[in-house]
Each structure stands twice: as structure tokens, then as C-alpha cells.
PDB file of C-alpha atoms in Angstrom:
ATOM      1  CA  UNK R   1      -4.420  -3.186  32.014  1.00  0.00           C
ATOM      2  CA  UNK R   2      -2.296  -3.619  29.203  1.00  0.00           C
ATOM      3  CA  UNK R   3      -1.700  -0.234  26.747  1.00  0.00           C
ATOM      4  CA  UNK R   4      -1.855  -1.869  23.152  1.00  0.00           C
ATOM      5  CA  UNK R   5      -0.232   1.342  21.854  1.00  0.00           C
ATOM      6  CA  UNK R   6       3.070  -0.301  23.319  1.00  0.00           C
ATOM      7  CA  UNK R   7       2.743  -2.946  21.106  1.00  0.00           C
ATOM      8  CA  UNK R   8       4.258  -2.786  17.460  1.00  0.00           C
ATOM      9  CA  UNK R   9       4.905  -5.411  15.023  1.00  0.00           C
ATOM     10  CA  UNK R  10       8.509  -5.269  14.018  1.00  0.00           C
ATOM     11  CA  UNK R  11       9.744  -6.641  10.464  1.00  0.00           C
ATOM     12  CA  UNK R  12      13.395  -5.787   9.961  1.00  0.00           C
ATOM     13  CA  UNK R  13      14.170  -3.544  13.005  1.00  0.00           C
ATOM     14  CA  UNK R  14      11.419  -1.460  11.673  1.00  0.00           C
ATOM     15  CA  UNK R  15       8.197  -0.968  14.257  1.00  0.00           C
ATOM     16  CA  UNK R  16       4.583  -0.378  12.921  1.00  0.00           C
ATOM     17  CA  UNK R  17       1.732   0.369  15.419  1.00  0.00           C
ATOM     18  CA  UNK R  18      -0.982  -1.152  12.918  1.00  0.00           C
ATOM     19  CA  UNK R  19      -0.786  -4.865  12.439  1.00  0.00           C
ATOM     20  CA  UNK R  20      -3.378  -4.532   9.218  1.00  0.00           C
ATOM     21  CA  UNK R  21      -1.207  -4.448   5.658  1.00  0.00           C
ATOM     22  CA  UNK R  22      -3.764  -3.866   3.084  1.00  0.00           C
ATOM     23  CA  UNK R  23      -3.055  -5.562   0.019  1.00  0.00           C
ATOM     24  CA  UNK R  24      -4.138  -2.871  -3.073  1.00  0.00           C
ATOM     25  CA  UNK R  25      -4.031  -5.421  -5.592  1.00  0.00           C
ATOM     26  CA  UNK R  26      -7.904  -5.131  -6.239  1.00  0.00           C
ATOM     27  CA  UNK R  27      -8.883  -1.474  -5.689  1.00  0.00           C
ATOM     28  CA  UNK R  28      -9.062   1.224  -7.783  1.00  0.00           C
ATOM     29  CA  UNK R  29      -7.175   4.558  -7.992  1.00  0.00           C
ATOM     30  CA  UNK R  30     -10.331   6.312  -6.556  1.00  0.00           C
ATOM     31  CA  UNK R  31     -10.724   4.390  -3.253  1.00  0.00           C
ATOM     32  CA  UNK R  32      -7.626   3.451  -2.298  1.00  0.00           C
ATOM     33  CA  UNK R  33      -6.228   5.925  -0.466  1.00  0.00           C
ATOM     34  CA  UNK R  34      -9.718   6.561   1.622  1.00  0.00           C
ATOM     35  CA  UNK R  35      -9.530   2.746   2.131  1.00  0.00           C
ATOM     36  CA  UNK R  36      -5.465   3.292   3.440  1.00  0.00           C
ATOM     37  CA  UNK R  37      -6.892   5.776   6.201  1.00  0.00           C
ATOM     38  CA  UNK R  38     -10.110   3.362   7.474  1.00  0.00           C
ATOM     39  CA  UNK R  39      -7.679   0.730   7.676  1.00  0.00           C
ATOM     40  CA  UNK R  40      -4.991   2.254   9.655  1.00  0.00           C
ATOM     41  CA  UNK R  41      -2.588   0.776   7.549  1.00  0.00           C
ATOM     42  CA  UNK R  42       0.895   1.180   7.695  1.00  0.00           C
ATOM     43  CA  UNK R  43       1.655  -1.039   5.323  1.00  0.00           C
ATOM     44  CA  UNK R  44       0.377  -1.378   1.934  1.00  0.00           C
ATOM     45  CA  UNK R  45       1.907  -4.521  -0.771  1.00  0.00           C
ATOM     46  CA  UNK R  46       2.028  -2.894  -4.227  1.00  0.00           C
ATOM     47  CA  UNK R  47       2.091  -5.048  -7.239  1.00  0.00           C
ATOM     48  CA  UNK R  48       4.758  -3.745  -9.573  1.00  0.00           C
ATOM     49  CA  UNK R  49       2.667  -3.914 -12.803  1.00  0.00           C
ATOM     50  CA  UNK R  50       0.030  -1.502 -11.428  1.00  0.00           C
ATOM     51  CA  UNK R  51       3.066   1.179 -11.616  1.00  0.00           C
ATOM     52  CA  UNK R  52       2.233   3.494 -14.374  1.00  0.00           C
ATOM     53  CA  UNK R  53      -0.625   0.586 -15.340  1.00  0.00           C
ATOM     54  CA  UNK R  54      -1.930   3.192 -18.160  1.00  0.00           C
ATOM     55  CA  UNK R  55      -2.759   6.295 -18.567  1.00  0.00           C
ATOM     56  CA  UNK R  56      -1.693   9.653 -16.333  1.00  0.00           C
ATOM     57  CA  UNK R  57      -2.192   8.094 -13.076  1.00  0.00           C
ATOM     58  CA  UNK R  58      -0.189   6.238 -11.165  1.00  0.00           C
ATOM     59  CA  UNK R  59      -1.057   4.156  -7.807  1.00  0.00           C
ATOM     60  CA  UNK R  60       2.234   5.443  -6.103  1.00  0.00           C
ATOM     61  CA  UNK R  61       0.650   9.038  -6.152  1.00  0.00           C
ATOM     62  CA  UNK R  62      -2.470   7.452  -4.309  1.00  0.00           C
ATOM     63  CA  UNK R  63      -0.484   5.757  -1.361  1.00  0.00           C
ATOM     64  CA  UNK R  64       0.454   8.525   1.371  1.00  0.00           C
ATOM     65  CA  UNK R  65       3.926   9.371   1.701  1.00  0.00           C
ATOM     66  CA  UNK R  66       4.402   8.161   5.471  1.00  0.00           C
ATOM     67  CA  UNK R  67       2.882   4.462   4.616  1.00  0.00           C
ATOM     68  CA  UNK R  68       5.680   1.354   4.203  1.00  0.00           C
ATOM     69  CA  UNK R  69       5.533   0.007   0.806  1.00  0.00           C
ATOM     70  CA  UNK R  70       5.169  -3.904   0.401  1.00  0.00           C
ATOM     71  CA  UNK R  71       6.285  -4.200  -3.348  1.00  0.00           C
ATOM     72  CA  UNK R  72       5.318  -7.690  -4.427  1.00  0.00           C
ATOM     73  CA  UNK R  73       7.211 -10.277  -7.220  1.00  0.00           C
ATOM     74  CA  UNK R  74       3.668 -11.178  -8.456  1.00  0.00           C
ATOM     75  CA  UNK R  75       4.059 -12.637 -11.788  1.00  0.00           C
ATOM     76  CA  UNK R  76       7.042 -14.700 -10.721  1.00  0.00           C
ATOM     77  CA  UNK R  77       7.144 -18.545 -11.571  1.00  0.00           C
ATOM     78  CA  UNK R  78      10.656 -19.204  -9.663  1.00  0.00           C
ATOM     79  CA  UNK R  79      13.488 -17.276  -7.703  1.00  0.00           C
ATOM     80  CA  UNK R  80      15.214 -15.889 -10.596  1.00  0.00           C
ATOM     81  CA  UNK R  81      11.821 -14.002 -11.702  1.00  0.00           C
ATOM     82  CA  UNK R  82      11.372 -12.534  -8.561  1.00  0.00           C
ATOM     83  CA  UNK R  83      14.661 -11.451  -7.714  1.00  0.00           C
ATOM     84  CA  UNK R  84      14.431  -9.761 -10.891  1.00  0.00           C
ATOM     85  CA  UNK R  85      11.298  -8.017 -10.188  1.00  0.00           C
ATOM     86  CA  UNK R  86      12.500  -6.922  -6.835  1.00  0.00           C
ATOM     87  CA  UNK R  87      15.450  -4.904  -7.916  1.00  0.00           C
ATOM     88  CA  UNK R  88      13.601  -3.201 -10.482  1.00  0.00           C
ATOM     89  CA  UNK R  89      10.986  -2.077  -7.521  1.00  0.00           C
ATOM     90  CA  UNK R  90      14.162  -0.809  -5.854  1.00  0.00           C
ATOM     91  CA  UNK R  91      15.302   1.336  -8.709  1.00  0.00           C
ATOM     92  CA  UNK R  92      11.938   2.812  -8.569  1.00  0.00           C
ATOM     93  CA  UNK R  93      11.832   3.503  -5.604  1.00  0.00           C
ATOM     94  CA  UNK R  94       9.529   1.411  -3.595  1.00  0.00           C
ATOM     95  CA  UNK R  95      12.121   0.498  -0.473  1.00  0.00           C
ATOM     96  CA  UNK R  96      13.841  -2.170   0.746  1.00  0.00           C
ATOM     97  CA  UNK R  97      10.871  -3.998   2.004  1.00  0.00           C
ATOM     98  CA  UNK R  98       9.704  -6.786  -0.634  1.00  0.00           C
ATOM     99  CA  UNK R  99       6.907 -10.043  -0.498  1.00  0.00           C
ATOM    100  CA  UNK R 100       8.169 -12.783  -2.363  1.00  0.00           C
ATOM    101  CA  UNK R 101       5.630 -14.660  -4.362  1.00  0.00           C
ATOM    102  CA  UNK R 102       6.552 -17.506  -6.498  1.00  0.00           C
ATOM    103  CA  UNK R 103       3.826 -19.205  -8.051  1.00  0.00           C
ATOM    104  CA  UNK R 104       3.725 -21.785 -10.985  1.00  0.00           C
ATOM    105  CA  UNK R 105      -0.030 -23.065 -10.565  1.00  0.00           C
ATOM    106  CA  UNK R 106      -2.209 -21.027 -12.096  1.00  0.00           C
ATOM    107  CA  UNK R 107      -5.604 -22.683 -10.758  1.00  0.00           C
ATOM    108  CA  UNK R 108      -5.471 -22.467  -7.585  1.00  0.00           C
ATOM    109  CA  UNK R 109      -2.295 -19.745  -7.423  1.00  0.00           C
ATOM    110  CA  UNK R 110      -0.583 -22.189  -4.560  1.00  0.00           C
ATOM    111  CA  UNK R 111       3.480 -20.734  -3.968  1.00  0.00           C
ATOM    112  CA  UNK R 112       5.715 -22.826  -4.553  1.00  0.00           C
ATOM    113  CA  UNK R 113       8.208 -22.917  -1.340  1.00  0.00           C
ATOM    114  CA  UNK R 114      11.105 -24.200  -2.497  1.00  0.00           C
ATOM    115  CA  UNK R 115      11.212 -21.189  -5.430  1.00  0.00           C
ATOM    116  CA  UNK R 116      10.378 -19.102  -2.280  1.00  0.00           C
ATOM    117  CA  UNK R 117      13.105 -20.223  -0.160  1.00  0.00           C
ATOM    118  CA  UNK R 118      15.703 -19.645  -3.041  1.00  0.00           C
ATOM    119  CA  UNK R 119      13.835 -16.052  -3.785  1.00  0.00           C
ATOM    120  CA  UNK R 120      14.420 -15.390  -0.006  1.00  0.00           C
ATOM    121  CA  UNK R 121      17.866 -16.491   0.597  1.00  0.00           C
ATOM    122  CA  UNK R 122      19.329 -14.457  -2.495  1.00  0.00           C
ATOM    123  CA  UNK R 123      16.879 -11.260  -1.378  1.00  0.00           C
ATOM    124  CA  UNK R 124      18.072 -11.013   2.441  1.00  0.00           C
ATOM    125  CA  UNK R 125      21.707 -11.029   0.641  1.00  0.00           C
ATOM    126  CA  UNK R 126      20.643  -7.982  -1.074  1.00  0.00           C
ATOM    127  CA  UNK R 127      19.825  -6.494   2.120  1.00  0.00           C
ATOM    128  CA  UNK R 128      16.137  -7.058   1.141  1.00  0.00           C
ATOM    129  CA  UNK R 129      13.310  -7.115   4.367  1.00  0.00           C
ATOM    130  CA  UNK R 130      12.001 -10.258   2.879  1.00  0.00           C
ATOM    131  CA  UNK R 131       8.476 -11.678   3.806  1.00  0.00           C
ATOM    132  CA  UNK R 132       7.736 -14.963   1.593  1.00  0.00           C
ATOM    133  CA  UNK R 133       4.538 -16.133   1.025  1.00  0.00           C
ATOM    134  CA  UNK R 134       4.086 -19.535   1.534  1.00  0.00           C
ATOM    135  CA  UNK R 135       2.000 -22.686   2.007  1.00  0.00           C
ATOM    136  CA  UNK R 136       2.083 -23.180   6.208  1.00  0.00           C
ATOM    137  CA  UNK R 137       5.011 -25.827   6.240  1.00  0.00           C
ATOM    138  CA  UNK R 138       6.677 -25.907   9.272  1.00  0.00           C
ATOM    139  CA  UNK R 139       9.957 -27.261   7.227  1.00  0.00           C
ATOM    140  CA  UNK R 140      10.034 -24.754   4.913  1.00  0.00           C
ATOM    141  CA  UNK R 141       9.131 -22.178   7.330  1.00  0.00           C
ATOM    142  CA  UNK R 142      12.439 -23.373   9.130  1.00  0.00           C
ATOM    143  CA  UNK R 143      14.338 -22.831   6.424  1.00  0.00           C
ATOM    144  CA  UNK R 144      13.179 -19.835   5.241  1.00  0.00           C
ATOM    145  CA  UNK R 145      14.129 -18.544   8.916  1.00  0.00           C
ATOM    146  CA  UNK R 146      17.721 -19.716   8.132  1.00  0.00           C
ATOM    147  CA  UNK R 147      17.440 -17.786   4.447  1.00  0.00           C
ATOM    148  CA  UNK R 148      17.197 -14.824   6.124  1.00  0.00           C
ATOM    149  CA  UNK R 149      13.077 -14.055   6.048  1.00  0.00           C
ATOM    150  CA  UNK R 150      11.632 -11.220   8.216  1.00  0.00           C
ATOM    151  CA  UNK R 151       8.977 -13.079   8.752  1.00  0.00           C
ATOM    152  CA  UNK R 152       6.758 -15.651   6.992  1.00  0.00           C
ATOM    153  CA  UNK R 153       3.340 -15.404   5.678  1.00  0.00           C
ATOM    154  CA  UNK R 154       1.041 -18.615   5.452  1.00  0.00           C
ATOM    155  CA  UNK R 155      -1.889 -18.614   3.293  1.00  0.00           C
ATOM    156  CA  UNK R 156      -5.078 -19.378   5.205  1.00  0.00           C
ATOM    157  CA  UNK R 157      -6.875 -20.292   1.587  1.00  0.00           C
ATOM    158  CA  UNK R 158      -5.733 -19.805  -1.648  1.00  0.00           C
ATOM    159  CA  UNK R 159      -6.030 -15.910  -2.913  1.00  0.00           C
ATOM    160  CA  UNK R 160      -9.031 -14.477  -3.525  1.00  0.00           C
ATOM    161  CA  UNK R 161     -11.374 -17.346  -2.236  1.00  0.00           C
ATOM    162  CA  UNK R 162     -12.328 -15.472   1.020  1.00  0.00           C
ATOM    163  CA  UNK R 163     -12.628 -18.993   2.394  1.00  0.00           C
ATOM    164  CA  UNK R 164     -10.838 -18.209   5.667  1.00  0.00           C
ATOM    165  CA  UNK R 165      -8.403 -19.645   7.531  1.00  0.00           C
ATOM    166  CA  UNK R 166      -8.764 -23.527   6.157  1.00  0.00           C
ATOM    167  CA  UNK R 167      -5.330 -24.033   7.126  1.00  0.00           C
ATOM    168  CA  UNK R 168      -5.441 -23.118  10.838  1.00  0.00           C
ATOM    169  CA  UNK R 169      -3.851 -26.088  12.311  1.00  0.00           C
ATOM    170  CA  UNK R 170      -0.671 -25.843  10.437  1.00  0.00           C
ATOM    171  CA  UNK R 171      -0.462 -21.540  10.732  1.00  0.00           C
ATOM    172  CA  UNK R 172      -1.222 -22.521  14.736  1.00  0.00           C
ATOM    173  CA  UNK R 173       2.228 -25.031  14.136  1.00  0.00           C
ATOM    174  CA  UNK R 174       4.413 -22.312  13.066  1.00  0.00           C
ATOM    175  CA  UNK R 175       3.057 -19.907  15.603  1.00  0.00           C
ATOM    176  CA  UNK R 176       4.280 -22.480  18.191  1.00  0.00           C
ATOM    177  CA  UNK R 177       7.565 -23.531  16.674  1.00  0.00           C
ATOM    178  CA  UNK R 178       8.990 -20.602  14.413  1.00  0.00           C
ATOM    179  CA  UNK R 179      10.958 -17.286  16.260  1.00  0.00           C
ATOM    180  CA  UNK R 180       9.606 -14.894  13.796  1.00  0.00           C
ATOM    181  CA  UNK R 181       6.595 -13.092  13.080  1.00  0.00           C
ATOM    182  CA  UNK R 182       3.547 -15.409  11.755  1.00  0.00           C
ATOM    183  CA  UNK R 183       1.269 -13.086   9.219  1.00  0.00           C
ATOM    184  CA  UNK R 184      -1.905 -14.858   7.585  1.00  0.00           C
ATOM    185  CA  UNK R 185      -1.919 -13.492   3.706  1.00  0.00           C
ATOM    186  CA  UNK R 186      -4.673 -14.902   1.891  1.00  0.00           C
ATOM    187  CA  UNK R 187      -8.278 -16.248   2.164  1.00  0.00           C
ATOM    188  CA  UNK R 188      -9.042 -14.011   4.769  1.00  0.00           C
ATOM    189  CA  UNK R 189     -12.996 -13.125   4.233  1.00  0.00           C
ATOM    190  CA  UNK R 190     -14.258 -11.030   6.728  1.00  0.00           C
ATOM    191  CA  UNK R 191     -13.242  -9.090   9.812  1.00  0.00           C
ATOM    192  CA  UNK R 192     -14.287 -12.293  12.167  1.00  0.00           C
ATOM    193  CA  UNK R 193     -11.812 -14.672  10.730  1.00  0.00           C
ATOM    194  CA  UNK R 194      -9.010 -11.784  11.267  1.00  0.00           C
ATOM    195  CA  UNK R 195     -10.006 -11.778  14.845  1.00  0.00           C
ATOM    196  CA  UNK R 196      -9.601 -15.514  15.141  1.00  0.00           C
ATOM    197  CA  UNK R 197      -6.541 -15.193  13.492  1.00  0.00           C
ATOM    198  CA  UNK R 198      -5.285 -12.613  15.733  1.00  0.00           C
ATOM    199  CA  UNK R 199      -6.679 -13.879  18.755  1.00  0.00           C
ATOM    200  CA  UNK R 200      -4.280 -17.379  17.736  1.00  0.00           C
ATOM    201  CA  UNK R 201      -1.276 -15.345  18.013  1.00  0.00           C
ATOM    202  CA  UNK R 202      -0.809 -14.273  14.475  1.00  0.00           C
ATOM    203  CA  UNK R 203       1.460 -11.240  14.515  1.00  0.00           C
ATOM    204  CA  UNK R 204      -0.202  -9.183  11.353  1.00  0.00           C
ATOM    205  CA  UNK R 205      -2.665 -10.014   8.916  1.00  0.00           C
ATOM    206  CA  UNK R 206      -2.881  -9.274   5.352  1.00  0.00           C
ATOM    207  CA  UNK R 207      -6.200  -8.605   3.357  1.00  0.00           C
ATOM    208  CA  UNK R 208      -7.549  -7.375  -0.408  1.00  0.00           C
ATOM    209  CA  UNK R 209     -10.136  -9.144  -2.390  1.00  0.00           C
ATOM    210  CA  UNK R 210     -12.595  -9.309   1.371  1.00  0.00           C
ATOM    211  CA  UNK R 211     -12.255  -5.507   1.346  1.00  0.00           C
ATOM    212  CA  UNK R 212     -11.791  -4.494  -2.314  1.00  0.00           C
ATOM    213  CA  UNK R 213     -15.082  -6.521  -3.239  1.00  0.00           C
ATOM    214  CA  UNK R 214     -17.567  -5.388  -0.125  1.00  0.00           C
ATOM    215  CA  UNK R 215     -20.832  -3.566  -0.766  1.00  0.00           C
ATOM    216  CA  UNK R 216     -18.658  -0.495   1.126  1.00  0.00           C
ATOM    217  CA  UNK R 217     -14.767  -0.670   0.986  1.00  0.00           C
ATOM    218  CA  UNK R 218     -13.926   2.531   3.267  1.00  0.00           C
ATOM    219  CA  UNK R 219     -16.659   0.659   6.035  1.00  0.00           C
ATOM    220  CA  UNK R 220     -15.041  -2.873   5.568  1.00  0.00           C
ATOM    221  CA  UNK R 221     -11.355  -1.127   6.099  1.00  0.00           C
ATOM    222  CA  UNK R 222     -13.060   0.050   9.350  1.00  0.00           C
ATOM    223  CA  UNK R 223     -14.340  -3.058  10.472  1.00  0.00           C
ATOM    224  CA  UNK R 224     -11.113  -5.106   9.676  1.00  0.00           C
ATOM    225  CA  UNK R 225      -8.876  -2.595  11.580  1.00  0.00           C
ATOM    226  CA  UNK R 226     -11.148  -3.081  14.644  1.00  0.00           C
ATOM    227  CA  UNK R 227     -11.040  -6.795  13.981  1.00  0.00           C
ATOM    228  CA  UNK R 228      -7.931  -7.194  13.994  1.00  0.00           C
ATOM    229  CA  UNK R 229      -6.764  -4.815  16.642  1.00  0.00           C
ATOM    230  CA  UNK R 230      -9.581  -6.992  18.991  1.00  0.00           C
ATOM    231  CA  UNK R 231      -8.073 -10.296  18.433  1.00  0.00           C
ATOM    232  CA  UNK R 232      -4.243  -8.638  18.826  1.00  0.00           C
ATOM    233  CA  UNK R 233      -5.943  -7.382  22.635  1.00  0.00           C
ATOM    234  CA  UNK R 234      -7.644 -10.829  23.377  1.00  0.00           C
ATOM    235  CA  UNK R 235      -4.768 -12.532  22.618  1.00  0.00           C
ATOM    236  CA  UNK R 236      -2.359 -10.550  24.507  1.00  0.00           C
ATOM    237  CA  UNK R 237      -5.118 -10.678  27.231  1.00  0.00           C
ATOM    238  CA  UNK R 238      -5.136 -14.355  26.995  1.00  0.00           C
ATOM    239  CA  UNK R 239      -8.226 -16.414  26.412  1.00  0.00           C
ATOM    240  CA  UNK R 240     -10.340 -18.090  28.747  1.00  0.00           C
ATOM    241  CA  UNK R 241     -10.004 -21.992  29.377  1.00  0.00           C
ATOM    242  CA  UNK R 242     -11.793 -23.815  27.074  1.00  0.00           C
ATOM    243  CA  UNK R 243     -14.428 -26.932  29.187  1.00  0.00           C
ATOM    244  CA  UNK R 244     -16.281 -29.803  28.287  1.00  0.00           C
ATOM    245  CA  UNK R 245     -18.642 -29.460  30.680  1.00  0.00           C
ATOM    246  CA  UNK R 246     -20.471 -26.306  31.997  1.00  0.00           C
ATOM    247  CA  UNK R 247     -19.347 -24.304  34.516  1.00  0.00           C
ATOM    248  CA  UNK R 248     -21.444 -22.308  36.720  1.00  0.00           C
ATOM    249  CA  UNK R 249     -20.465 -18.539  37.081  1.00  0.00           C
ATOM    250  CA  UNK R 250     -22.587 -17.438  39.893  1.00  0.00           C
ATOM    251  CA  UNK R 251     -23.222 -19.545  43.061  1.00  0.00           C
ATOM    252  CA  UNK R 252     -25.597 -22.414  42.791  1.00  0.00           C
ATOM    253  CA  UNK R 253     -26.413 -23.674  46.572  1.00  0.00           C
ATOM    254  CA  UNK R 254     -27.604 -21.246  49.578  1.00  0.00           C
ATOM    255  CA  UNK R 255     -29.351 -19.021  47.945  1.00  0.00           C
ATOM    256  CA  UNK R 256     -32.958 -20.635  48.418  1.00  0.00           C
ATOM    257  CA  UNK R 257     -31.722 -22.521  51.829  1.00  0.00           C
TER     258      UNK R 257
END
């Protein structure tokens, strides 16, 4: 039987045992480190405005010292913007590790690629481990391979909708065509559409507002972490033909002969 404690996820010749990264965008200071542990997180994306947001605390004091942080350029409407923000999370302190987000629409908060692939090519140059956000294109996922990209991270609805994964057919495209991790960010509303996710071959998946908003945010942690590590184990176990007809799975003659 296969030992899912050999398998890591690997961005940038780094290796993480959890393939949950909890987006923190959405919690507050007084959950989110319980929330960190129920996840199993590794990885955790930290929006560089919620550094020193106000007042005494700050949310890199509530983020363990052993978990990978996932600054994001949030706030950026094109490449320049985000490059920008990236450096300054570097002088702070935040890593090499950095989500590009460049996003002009302000309805529906769709990236726009082609910023991305210009944020992305100009980041890896900077010895950045870049993972874009991006609307599942499997053009632009090409070239954002070729820019350098650790890995690249489809939207399965836009943020914050909890709508799922609305876009599976093209994230099941770049599963099939692109050499590089695949990691759903966005839409993701509950622990069952993670699964599915996972159980498609997704390498990671990313989640906030589903968590951050439940009735219980340390038991919705839990029950994403399990989701998720399910779906990685079915997947890696492989799935079961799908038929069109039934299919009998005990004998149906000679018993009553």
C-alpha cells in the first residue's frame, strides 16, 4: 500500500509534506494560528498590508516560525506593482517564496495573465519561487512555465464566492498538458470540492474565505486537511472506471440453481 508520508509537494526544490496552504487573508489575529495547526499547513500566503495593519500586533508574530511564508502582491493592477510589492516583502523578511496577483477588475477580482506573466518572468530573475495566480489558460499557463513559474495556480471561481471548482475542465487541461505543479486558489467552498480537486490530480490546494467564514474555523481547518489529504490518496490510488451501465459486484447466476 502506498505510504503518503513519501509524498511531498515540491515548489522550488523545496518539499512540504502538507499539500493545504491556508490563505490568512480573512482571519483574525486570535484564530489564526489555532487554525495554522488544524490545518497542517505548511504554507501560509500573507498579504503584505496586514503587516503591522494597526496597532501593537502584528500577523507575522501569529504565524509559527517553522511555517513557509506565501507573501502575496495583492493590491497590484500590473507587473510593475507587484514586483514592487515583492521586494519590499523581501526586505522584511518574508522569504523568497512570493504569489503573484495582478488584478485590474475590481467586480469580479479576475487576474489578468498577461500582467501575471510579465510579474513572473521579472520575479524568477530575482531568484523569486514564483506561483502566479491565474485564470486556467492552457496558453498562458505555457508561458508562464517558460517565465520561470514554480508552479501555477488556476482559480476554480473567482475569490471569495465559495462557488467551487466552476472551471474544472480547463484546471483538468493544464493538469494534463503543463510539467509543473497544478494548485486550485480560489472558490474553493468546502472540504468536498478540495477532495474532487485533489482526487483530479491537483498537486496543492489553496483556501481562506470557506474556512475564515465557517460557524467553527479550527473544525473547518480539520476537515479541509482530511479532505484534501483523501483526494491526494484516491488519486494516487487511482479511481475506479467510470460505466454507463451497471455492473454487478457479486455473482448473479448459480446461486439459486
Amino acid at each position: 500500500m502506498m505510504d503518503i508520508n513519501d509524498d511531498f509537494l515540491e515548489l522550488g526544490g523545496h518539499k512540504f509534506s502538507s499539500r493545504f496552504i491556508l490563505g490568512s487573508g480573512k482571519f483574525s489575529l486570535s484564530l489564526l494560528e489555532a487554525a495554522i495547526k488544524d490545518a497542517k499547513a505548511q504554507i501560509v500566503t500573507l498579504a503584505l498590508r496586514r503587516v503591522n495593519e494597526g496597532g501593537s500586533e502584528n500577523i507575522l508574530d501569529f504565524i509559527p516560525k517553522d511555517i513557509t511564508i506565501l507573501p502575496n502582491t495583492s493590491g497590484a493592477r500590473n507587473a510593475d506593482e507587484a514586483v514592487r510589492i515583492a521586494k519590499l516583502a523581501r526586505e522584511l523578511g518574508c522569504g523568497d517564496f512570493v504569489k503573484v496577483e495582478c488584478i485590474k477588475d475590481s467586480r469580479y477580482l479576475l487576474p489578468d495573465n498577461y500582467e501575471t506573466i510579465k510579474a513572473t518572468e521579472k520575479l524568477a530573475n530575482l531568484g523569486f519561487i514564483v506561483m502566479p495566480y491565474m485564470y486556467p489558460d492552457l496558453n498562458v499557463a505555457r508561458d508562464l512555465v517558460n517565465a520561470g513559474a514554480a508552479c501555477v495556480m488556476p482559480l476554480g471561481a473567482p475569490i471569495g464566492t465559495n462557488k467551487g471548482l466552476t472551471t474544472r475542465e480547463f484546471i483538468k487541461i493544464l493538469i494534463d498538458e503543463i510539467d509543473l505543479p497544478v494548485i486550485v486558489d480560489a472558490g474553493i467552498g468546502s472540504p468536498s470540492q478540495a477532495c474532487e480537486a485533489m482526487q483530479m490530480g491537483c498537486a496543492a490546494v489553496m483556501a481562506n474565505t470557506a474556512i475564515a467564514t465557517s460557524g467553527d474555523v479550527r473544525a473547518m481547518a480539520k476537515a479541509f486537511a482530511l479532505s484534501i489529504e483523501a483526494g491526494r490518496l484516491a488519486y494516487l490510488a487511482g479511481l475506479g472506471e467510470v460505466s454507463e451501465i451497471a455492473r454487478a459486484s457479486s455473482p448473479l447466476s448459480g446461486f439459486l440453481e
